[in-house]
Amino acid sequence: MSHSNRSSQTRERTRPERTDSANERTAEQSEEAVCPECAGDVIVDERRGERVCEDCGVVVAEDQVDHGPEWRSFTSQEKRQRSRVGAPVTETLHDRGLSSVIGKGYTDAKGQPLSSETREKMSRLRTWDERFRTRNASQRNLKQAFGEIDRMASALGLPKNVRETASVIYRRAVEEELLPGRSIEAMATAALYAAARQAGTPRTLDEFEPVSRVERQEFARGYRYLARELGLAVEPADPASYLPRFASDLDLPDDAQRRAHELLESGKARGVHSGKSPAGVAAAAIYAGSVLVDEKVTQRRVAEVANVSEVTIRNRYQELLAADRATGSA
DNA sequence: ATGGTTTTTACTGCGTC
DNA sequence: GACGCGGTAAAAACCAT
């Protein structure tokens, strides 16, 4: 394929995709509804107009947009996008969106006209080539994202339902075309982070840092973006939800944890936690609790397991104690 | 970009074991 | 003397505007 042909090929490539996927959908609907991934039953989500596997959550219907490179080179949005294709995204597409397509030529390599038979054959080949390509592109994206979510979830000890929520969030993001220009990795991490918080088993951004393949900043930004665009109703994490984990990491007895919880309650009543990092407040409560029940652990160790600085613990725990005294005497 | 808030880093002095 | 703790100042990170 010569270089001068490229732009016309790009157009060629994009337009047939639409009709292809439409054809496929109608074809598939009459077929038996069984998930290709796990052979589970496929259910229809009317509201979203998509078909999803009951068991593994895989989207079966191919009514999704192909998020391959150059997908929105015609829209005005492209101009606002700082980069059309984020590096990680391109890297994960095996062909980087640059592979050649079967063109619509009517002559052979020597310029001789093709027989109608051959032309038809090529046309069929082209159709299948396109199907294969687009189907794989979106499947691959989802699969990779889900794989990442799974991997990180188990690394962080997050339960299955959190992974599922994360998958749903991620798929929504894909549907709403929030992904272009962002890396799959970052968004997968962001989705999992959001899911963990929604499920009440939050992990701090710092905890995600080592298990994610992208920088903290990137998925943090991705998360904010997701939360805003998807209208995710994510409450600020409750410090109390960190207590059990911190306590167990520190081998603290139950009463220390209970005491910490009480401190949090009175602190919350006085608004000590508002605007402060929940993990910091929780860490301070744990520390204070351990002191109060005479099972003292050092600030240093609490700081380690909670991933906050000792200074933060000091500040918060003074405030917590003050709030506790005020509530106690009031 | 900017400014306000929170957190972190780095450094200090004090007390205890 | 090392260690835990408390405090402070300045830098960095975060967030909304």
mmCIF file with all atom_site columns, C-alpha atoms (C1' of nucleotides) in Angstrom, chain A residues 216 224 296 299 314 317-318, chain C residues 4-8 14-15:
data_model
loop_
_atom_site.group_PDB
_atom_site.id
_atom_site.type_symbol
_atom_site.label_atom_id
_atom_site.label_alt_id
_atom_site.label_comp_id
_atom_site.label_asym_id
_atom_site.label_entity_id
_atom_site.label_seq_id
_atom_site.pdbx_PDB_ins_code
_atom_site.Cartn_x
_atom_site.Cartn_y
_atom_site.Cartn_z
_atom_site.occupancy
_atom_site.B_iso_or_equiv
_atom_site.pdbx_formal_charge
_atom_site.auth_seq_id
_atom_site.auth_comp_id
_atom_site.auth_asym_id
_atom_site.auth_atom_id
_atom_site.pdbx_PDB_model_num
ATOM 1  C CA    . ARG A 1 216 ? -0.690  7.801  40.604 1.00 0.00 ? 216 ARG A CA    1
ATOM 2  C CA    . ARG A 1 224 ? -11.969 12.477 39.092 1.00 0.00 ? 224 ARG A CA    1
ATOM 3  C CA    . LYS A 1 296 ? 0.502   1.495  72.344 1.00 0.00 ? 296 LYS A CA    1
ATOM 4  C CA    . GLN A 1 299 ? 3.205   6.611  65.394 1.00 0.00 ? 299 GLN A CA    1
ATOM 5  C CA    . ARG A 1 314 ? -0.076  13.939 65.349 1.00 0.00 ? 314 ARG A CA    1
ATOM 6  C CA    . TYR A 1 317 ? -5.061  12.795 66.900 1.00 0.00 ? 317 TYR A CA    1
ATOM 7  C CA    . GLN A 1 318 ? -4.757  15.991 68.887 1.00 0.00 ? 318 GLN A CA    1
ATOM 8  C "C1'" . DG  C 2 4   ? 9.544   8.005  70.393 1.00 0.00 ? 4   DG  C "C1'" 1
ATOM 9  C "C1'" . DC  C 2 5   ? 7.203   12.146 70.377 1.00 0.00 ? 5   DC  C "C1'" 1
ATOM 10 C "C1'" . DG  C 2 6   ? 5.866   17.012 69.658 1.00 0.00 ? 6   DG  C "C1'" 1
ATOM 11 C "C1'" . DG  C 2 7   ? 6.368   21.125 67.193 1.00 0.00 ? 7   DG  C "C1'" 1
ATOM 12 C "C1'" . DT  C 2 8   ? 7.614   24.214 63.168 1.00 0.00 ? 8   DT  C "C1'" 1
ATOM 13 C "C1'" . DC  C 2 14  ? -4.448  18.701 45.919 1.00 0.00 ? 14  DC  C "C1'" 1
ATOM 14 C "C1'" . DC  C 2 15  ? -8.638  21.078 44.565 1.00 0.00 ? 15  DC  C "C1'" 1
#
